[in-house]
Amino acid sequence: MNDQQFENQMKKLKKQYDQIPQKTSSDHIMSQIKKGNQPRRATFFPRWQVAALMFLAAGIGAILLSGGFFTDQGNQIAISDEEINEESNGDGEANFLIEEEAAEEGGTDKDEVTTYEEPAGENVTAPRSSFERIDIGETREETVMREGQEDTIVVKEFTDTELGFSSVVDEQFDVEINSDAEKGIQIVANYGNGRIEPAFLSITPVDVGSVDEILEEWDQEMSNNGFALEDNESDWVNSRNDQLNVMEERFYIGEYESKRYALLSNDDHYYTIEIYTFGEYSEGLQVRAGQVIDHFEWTP
């Protein structure tokens, strides 16, 4: 060791001595001196080693992807989630019933479905549609009188299988179940430009307590609606067709409209015919009503 090396070594020792705390053991001082004398080794990786490590990492990643490692892991996670949901939900059927009960209490339902149950001890019969109980037959031309002159119109035959009668009416008119009395029917005018409301003729089965009560009911209803009774016109239905078994008939007239009632009987059953004519259609509706009455027949 030359003088320069010795001097450098002494400087290092002095520096280490200065860093030692004032109060410490001699053993600690000596271990610090020895530690300072140990040579330091530099740690480094050459560039080719770094490149090799990167290439190796890329290769491992490709192998994992091609082998479905991450897919399997995802499936395992999904399965785990399903198991957790099943465990947390418990009995699925029980939960569904609880949700239905909650919906009923709240008055709402996700898919609202209304069901009807027949009351115990009662026979409830749903009303038959017009297509089920009203049969439409052939059409034909027929001559009618209007304003003192003959006119030819096309009529269609129809039969009500529920009430047990048949007749004819203008082929354009609508024969249907009465929405206000589902056991009866109504005929609505239609001249090719759409329905003309309200119905101008209806036939409805009724329960008769007494004929006088029926007459009083008609008189009261028409009086309340501004109609006046016309006695001299109270035999129009019966005079056109005595096969209807007309028991009573009433004709009421208003300012721009008129209404006729007739009470019929057949095999201990009773029916009312209402004929309502109004406004500019009064004459035409009167003619069509006359056709229905003229061809009316009770069917077996």
Coordinates of N, CA and C in Angstrom, one line a residue, residues 20-165:
I20 N -20.4 7.4 13.7 CA -20.8 6.6 14.9 C -21.3 7.4 16.0
P21 N -22.4 7.1 16.7 CA -22.9 7.9 17.8 C -21.9 8.0 18.9
Q22 N -22.0 9.0 19.7 CA -21.0 9.3 20.7 C -21.1 8.2 21.8
K23 N -22.3 7.7 22.1 CA -22.5 6.7 23.1 C -22.8 5.4 22.4
T24 N -21.9 4.5 22.3 CA -22.1 3.2 21.7 C -21.1 2.2 22.2
S25 N -21.3 0.9 21.9 CA -20.3 -0.1 22.4 C -19.2 -0.2 21.4
S26 N -18.1 -0.8 21.9 CA -16.9 -1.0 21.1 C -17.2 -2.0 20.0
D27 N -18.0 -3.0 20.3 CA -18.3 -4.1 19.3 C -19.1 -3.5 18.1
H28 N -20.0 -2.6 18.4 CA -20.8 -1.9 17.3 C -19.9 -1.1 16.5
I29 N -18.9 -0.4 17.1 CA -18.0 0.4 16.3 C -17.2 -0.4 15.4
M30 N -16.7 -1.6 15.9 CA -15.9 -2.4 15.0 C -16.7 -3.0 13.9
S31 N -18.0 -3.4 14.2 CA -18.8 -4.0 13.1 C -19.0 -2.9 12.0
Q32 N -19.2 -1.7 12.4 CA -19.4 -0.6 11.4 C -18.1 -0.4 10.5
I33 N -17.0 -0.6 11.2 CA -15.7 -0.4 10.4 C -15.5 -1.5 9.5
K34 N -15.8 -2.8 9.9 CA -15.7 -3.9 9.0 C -16.7 -3.8 7.8
K35 N -17.9 -3.4 8.2 CA -18.9 -3.2 7.1 C -18.5 -2.2 6.0
G36 N -17.8 -1.2 6.5 CA -17.3 -0.2 5.5 C -16.2 -0.7 4.7
N37 N -15.4 -1.6 5.2 CA -14.3 -2.2 4.4 C -14.7 -3.2 3.4
Q38 N -16.0 -3.7 3.4 CA -16.4 -4.7 2.5 C -16.6 -4.1 1.1
P39 N -16.1 -4.7 0.0 CA -16.3 -4.2 -1.3 C -17.8 -4.3 -1.8
R40 N -18.2 -3.3 -2.5 CA -19.6 -3.3 -3.0 C -19.6 -3.9 -4.4
R41 N -20.6 -4.8 -4.6 CA -20.8 -5.4 -5.9 C -21.9 -4.7 -6.7
A42 N -21.6 -4.3 -7.9 CA -22.7 -3.7 -8.7 C -23.6 -4.8 -9.3
T43 N -24.9 -4.6 -9.3 CA -25.9 -5.5 -9.8 C -26.5 -4.9 -11.1
F44 N -26.3 -5.6 -12.2 CA -26.8 -5.1 -13.5 C -27.1 -6.3 -14.4
F45 N -28.0 -6.1 -15.4 CA -28.4 -7.1 -16.4 C -28.0 -6.6 -17.7
P46 N -27.3 -7.4 -18.4 CA -26.9 -7.0 -19.8 C -28.2 -6.8 -20.6
R47 N -28.2 -6.1 -21.7 CA -29.3 -5.9 -22.6 C -29.9 -7.1 -23.2
W48 N -29.0 -8.1 -23.5 CA -29.6 -9.3 -24.1 C -30.4 -10.1 -23.1
Q49 N -30.0 -10.0 -21.8 CA -30.9 -10.7 -20.8 C -32.2 -10.1 -20.6
V50 N -32.3 -8.8 -20.7 CA -33.6 -8.1 -20.6 C -34.5 -8.5 -21.8
A51 N -34.0 -8.5 -23.0 CA -34.7 -8.9 -24.2 C -35.3 -10.3 -24.0
A52 N -34.4 -11.2 -23.5 CA -34.8 -12.6 -23.4 C -36.0 -12.7 -22.4
L53 N -35.9 -12.0 -21.3 CA -37.0 -12.0 -20.3 C -38.3 -11.5 -20.9
M54 N -38.3 -10.5 -21.6 CA -39.5 -9.9 -22.2 C -40.1 -10.9 -23.2
F55 N -39.2 -11.6 -24.0 CA -39.7 -12.6 -25.0 C -40.4 -13.8 -24.3
L56 N -39.8 -14.2 -23.2 CA -40.3 -15.3 -22.4 C -41.6 -15.0 -21.8
A57 N -41.8 -13.7 -21.3 CA -43.1 -13.3 -20.7 C -44.2 -13.3 -21.8
A58 N -43.9 -12.8 -23.0 CA -44.9 -12.8 -24.1 C -45.3 -14.2 -24.4
G59 N -44.4 -15.1 -24.5 CA -44.7 -16.5 -24.8 C -45.6 -17.1 -23.8
I60 N -45.3 -16.9 -22.6 CA -46.2 -17.5 -21.5 C -47.6 -17.0 -21.6
G61 N -47.8 -15.7 -21.9 CA -49.1 -15.1 -22.0 C -49.9 -15.7 -23.2
A62 N -49.2 -15.9 -24.3 CA -49.9 -16.5 -25.5 C -50.3 -17.9 -25.1
I63 N -49.5 -18.7 -24.4 CA -49.9 -20.0 -24.1 C -51.1 -20.1 -23.2
L64 N -51.2 -19.1 -22.2 CA -52.3 -19.1 -21.3 C -53.6 -18.7 -22.0
L65 N -53.5 -17.8 -23.0 CA -54.7 -17.4 -23.7 C -55.2 -18.5 -24.6
S66 N -54.3 -19.2 -25.4 CA -54.7 -20.2 -26.3 C -55.2 -21.4 -25.5
G67 N -54.9 -21.6 -24.3 CA -55.3 -22.8 -23.5 C -56.6 -22.5 -22.8
G68 N -57.2 -21.3 -23.0 CA -58.5 -21.0 -22.4 C -58.4 -20.8 -20.9
F69 N -57.2 -20.4 -20.4 CA -57.0 -20.2 -19.0 C -58.0 -19.2 -18.4
F70 N -58.1 -18.0 -19.2 CA -58.9 -16.9 -18.7 C -60.4 -17.3 -18.8
T71 N -60.8 -18.0 -19.9 CA -62.1 -18.5 -20.1 C -62.6 -19.3 -18.9
D72 N -61.7 -20.3 -18.6 CA -62.0 -21.2 -17.5 C -62.2 -20.4 -16.2
Q73 N -61.3 -19.4 -16.0 CA -61.4 -18.6 -14.8 C -62.8 -17.9 -14.8
G74 N -63.1 -17.3 -16.0 CA -64.4 -16.6 -16.1 C -65.6 -17.5 -15.8
N75 N -65.5 -18.8 -16.3 CA -66.6 -19.7 -16.0 C -66.7 -20.0 -14.6
Q76 N -65.5 -20.2 -14.0 CA -65.6 -20.5 -12.5 C -66.2 -19.3 -11.7
I77 N -65.9 -18.1 -12.2 CA -66.4 -16.9 -11.5 C -68.0 -16.9 -11.7
A78 N -68.4 -17.2 -12.9 CA -69.9 -17.2 -13.2 C -70.6 -18.2 -12.4
I79 N -70.0 -19.4 -12.3 CA -70.6 -20.5 -11.6 C -70.7 -20.1 -10.1
S80 N -69.6 -19.5 -9.6 CA -69.6 -19.1 -8.2 C -70.7 -18.1 -8.0
D81 N -70.9 -17.2 -8.9 CA -72.0 -16.2 -8.8 C -73.3 -16.8 -8.7
E82 N -73.6 -17.9 -9.6 CA -74.9 -18.6 -9.6 C -75.1 -19.3 -8.3
E83 N -74.0 -19.9 -7.8 CA -74.2 -20.6 -6.5 C -74.5 -19.7 -5.4
I84 N -73.9 -18.5 -5.4 CA -74.1 -17.5 -4.4 C -75.6 -17.0 -4.5
N85 N -76.1 -16.8 -5.7 CA -77.4 -16.3 -5.9 C -78.4 -17.4 -5.4
E86 N -78.1 -18.6 -5.7 CA -79.1 -19.7 -5.3 C -79.1 -19.8 -3.8
E87 N -77.9 -19.7 -3.2 CA -77.9 -19.7 -1.7 C -78.6 -18.6 -1.1
S88 N -78.4 -17.4 -1.7 CA -79.0 -16.2 -1.1 C -80.5 -16.1 -1.3
N89 N -81.0 -16.7 -2.5 CA -82.4 -16.7 -2.8 C -83.2 -17.7 -2.1
G90 N -82.6 -18.8 -1.8 CA -83.3 -19.9 -1.1 C -84.2 -20.6 -2.0
D91 N -85.4 -20.9 -1.6 CA -86.4 -21.6 -2.4 C -87.0 -20.6 -3.5
G92 N -86.7 -20.9 -4.8 CA -87.2 -19.9 -5.8 C -88.7 -19.9 -5.9
E93 N -89.3 -21.0 -5.8 CA -90.8 -21.1 -5.9 C -91.4 -20.2 -4.7
A94 N -90.8 -20.4 -3.6 CA -91.4 -19.6 -2.4 C -91.3 -18.1 -2.7
N95 N -90.1 -17.7 -3.2 CA -89.9 -16.2 -3.5 C -90.9 -15.8 -4.5
F96 N -91.2 -16.6 -5.6 CA -92.1 -16.2 -6.6 C -93.5 -16.0 -6.0
L97 N -93.9 -16.9 -5.1 CA -95.2 -16.8 -4.5 C -95.3 -15.5 -3.6
I98 N -94.2 -15.2 -3.0 CA -94.2 -14.0 -2.1 C -94.3 -12.7 -3.0
E99 N -93.7 -12.7 -4.2 CA -93.8 -11.6 -5.1 C -95.2 -11.5 -5.6
E100 N -95.9 -12.6 -5.9 CA -97.3 -12.5 -6.4 C -98.2 -11.9 -5.4
E101 N -98.0 -12.4 -4.1 CA -98.8 -11.8 -3.0 C -98.6 -10.4 -2.8
A102 N -97.3 -9.9 -3.0 CA -97.1 -8.5 -2.8 C -97.7 -7.7 -4.0
A103 N -97.7 -8.3 -5.2 CA -98.3 -7.6 -6.3 C -99.8 -7.5 -6.1
E104 N -100.5 -8.5 -5.6 CA -101.9 -8.5 -5.3 C -102.2 -7.4 -4.3
E105 N -101.4 -7.3 -3.2 CA -101.7 -6.3 -2.2 C -101.5 -4.9 -2.7
G106 N -100.6 -4.7 -3.7 CA -100.4 -3.4 -4.2 C -101.3 -3.1 -5.3
G107 N -102.1 -4.0 -5.8 CA -103.1 -3.8 -6.8 C -102.6 -3.8 -8.2
T108 N -101.3 -4.2 -8.4 CA -100.7 -4.2 -9.7 C -100.1 -5.5 -9.9
D109 N -99.8 -5.8 -11.2 CA -99.1 -7.1 -11.6 C -98.3 -6.8 -12.8
K110 N -97.1 -7.5 -12.8 CA -96.2 -7.3 -14.0 C -96.9 -7.6 -15.3
D111 N -97.5 -8.8 -15.4 CA -98.3 -9.1 -16.5 C -99.7 -9.3 -16.0
E112 N -100.5 -8.3 -16.1 CA -101.8 -8.3 -15.5 C -102.7 -9.2 -16.2
V113 N -103.3 -10.2 -15.6 CA -104.2 -11.2 -16.2 C -105.4 -11.3 -15.3
T114 N -106.6 -11.0 -15.8 CA -107.8 -11.1 -15.0 C -108.5 -12.4 -15.3
T115 N -108.8 -13.2 -14.3 CA -109.5 -14.4 -14.5 C -110.9 -14.3 -13.8
Y116 N -111.8 -15.0 -14.4 CA -113.2 -15.0 -13.9 C -113.5 -16.4 -13.4
E117 N -114.1 -16.5 -12.2 CA -114.5 -17.8 -11.7 C -116.0 -17.8 -11.5
E118 N -116.6 -18.9 -11.8 CA -118.1 -19.0 -11.7 C -118.5 -19.1 -10.2
P119 N -119.4 -18.2 -9.8 CA -119.8 -18.3 -8.4 C -120.4 -19.7 -8.0
A120 N -120.1 -20.1 -6.8 CA -120.6 -21.4 -6.4 C -122.2 -21.4 -6.4
G121 N -122.7 -22.5 -7.0 CA -124.2 -22.6 -6.9 C -124.9 -21.8 -8.0
E122 N -124.2 -21.1 -8.9 CA -124.8 -20.3 -9.9 C -124.3 -20.8 -11.3
N123 N -125.2 -20.7 -12.3 CA -124.8 -21.0 -13.6 C -124.7 -19.7 -14.4
V124 N -123.4 -19.3 -14.7 CA -123.2 -18.1 -15.4 C -122.9 -18.4 -16.9
T125 N -123.7 -17.8 -17.8 CA -123.5 -18.1 -19.2 C -123.0 -16.8 -19.9
A126 N -121.9 -16.9 -20.5 CA -121.3 -15.7 -21.2 C -122.2 -15.4 -22.4
P127 N -122.4 -14.1 -22.7 CA -123.3 -13.8 -23.9 C -122.6 -14.3 -25.2
R128 N -123.5 -14.8 -26.0 CA -123.0 -15.3 -27.3 C -122.8 -14.1 -28.2
S129 N -121.7 -14.1 -29.1 CA -121.5 -13.1 -30.0 C -122.5 -13.0 -31.1
S130 N -122.5 -11.9 -31.9 CA -123.5 -11.8 -33.0 C -123.3 -12.9 -34.0
F131 N -122.0 -13.3 -34.2 CA -121.7 -14.3 -35.2 C -122.2 -15.7 -34.8
E132 N -122.3 -15.9 -33.5 CA -122.7 -17.2 -32.9 C -124.3 -17.4 -32.9
R133 N -125.0 -16.3 -32.7 CA -126.5 -16.4 -32.6 C -127.3 -15.8 -33.7
I134 N -126.7 -15.0 -34.5 CA -127.4 -14.3 -35.6 C -126.9 -14.9 -36.9
D135 N -127.7 -15.6 -37.6 CA -127.4 -16.2 -38.9 C -127.9 -15.3 -40.0
I136 N -127.0 -14.9 -40.9 CA -127.3 -14.1 -42.1 C -127.5 -15.0 -43.3
G137 N -128.7 -14.8 -43.9 CA -129.0 -15.7 -45.1 C -128.8 -15.0 -46.4
E138 N -129.6 -15.3 -47.4 CA -129.5 -14.8 -48.7 C -130.0 -13.4 -48.8
T139 N -129.6 -12.8 -49.9 CA -130.0 -11.4 -50.2 C -131.0 -11.5 -51.5
R140 N -131.8 -10.5 -51.5 CA -132.8 -10.4 -52.7 C -133.3 -9.0 -52.8
E141 N -133.8 -8.7 -54.0 CA -134.4 -7.3 -54.2 C -135.8 -7.3 -53.7
E142 N -136.2 -6.2 -53.2 CA -137.6 -6.0 -52.7 C -138.1 -4.6 -53.0
T143 N -139.4 -4.5 -53.4 CA -140.0 -3.3 -53.7 C -140.7 -2.7 -52.5
V144 N -140.4 -1.4 -52.2 CA -141.0 -0.7 -51.1 C -141.6 0.6 -51.6
M145 N -142.6 1.1 -50.8 CA -143.2 2.4 -51.1 C -142.5 3.5 -50.3
R146 N -142.1 4.6 -51.0 CA -141.5 5.7 -50.3 C -142.0 7.0 -51.0
E147 N -142.7 7.9 -50.2 CA -143.2 9.1 -50.7 C -144.2 8.8 -51.8
G148 N -145.0 7.7 -51.7 CA -146.0 7.4 -52.7 C -145.4 6.8 -53.9
Q149 N -144.1 6.5 -54.0 CA -143.5 5.9 -55.2 C -142.8 4.6 -54.8
E150 N -142.8 3.7 -55.8 CA -142.1 2.4 -55.6 C -140.6 2.6 -55.7
D151 N -139.9 1.9 -54.8 CA -138.5 1.9 -54.8 C -138.0 0.5 -54.6
T152 N -136.9 0.1 -55.2 CA -136.3 -1.2 -55.1 C -135.1 -1.2 -54.3
I153 N -135.0 -2.0 -53.2 CA -133.8 -2.1 -52.4 C -133.4 -3.5 -52.2
V154 N -132.2 -3.8 -51.8 CA -131.7 -5.2 -51.6 C -131.8 -5.4 -50.1
V155 N -132.4 -6.5 -49.7 CA -132.5 -6.9 -48.3 C -131.8 -8.3 -48.1
K156 N -131.4 -8.5 -46.8 CA -130.8 -9.8 -46.4 C -131.7 -10.5 -45.4
E157 N -131.7 -11.8 -45.4 CA -132.4 -12.5 -44.4 C -131.5 -12.7 -43.2
F158 N -132.1 -12.7 -42.0 CA -131.4 -13.0 -40.8 C -132.3 -13.7 -39.8
T159 N -131.6 -14.5 -38.9 CA -132.3 -15.3 -37.9 C -131.6 -15.2 -36.6
D160 N -132.4 -14.9 -35.6 CA -131.8 -14.9 -34.2 C -132.1 -16.2 -33.6
T161 N -131.1 -17.1 -33.5 CA -131.3 -18.4 -32.9 C -131.5 -18.4 -31.4
E162 N -131.2 -17.3 -30.8 CA -131.3 -17.2 -29.3 C -132.8 -16.9 -29.0
L163 N -133.3 -15.8 -29.6 CA -134.7 -15.4 -29.4 C -135.7 -16.2 -30.2
G164 N -135.3 -16.8 -31.3 CA -136.2 -17.7 -32.0 C -137.1 -16.9 -33.0
F165 N -136.6 -16.1 -33.8 CA -137.3 -15.4 -34.9 C -136.5 -15.1 -36.1

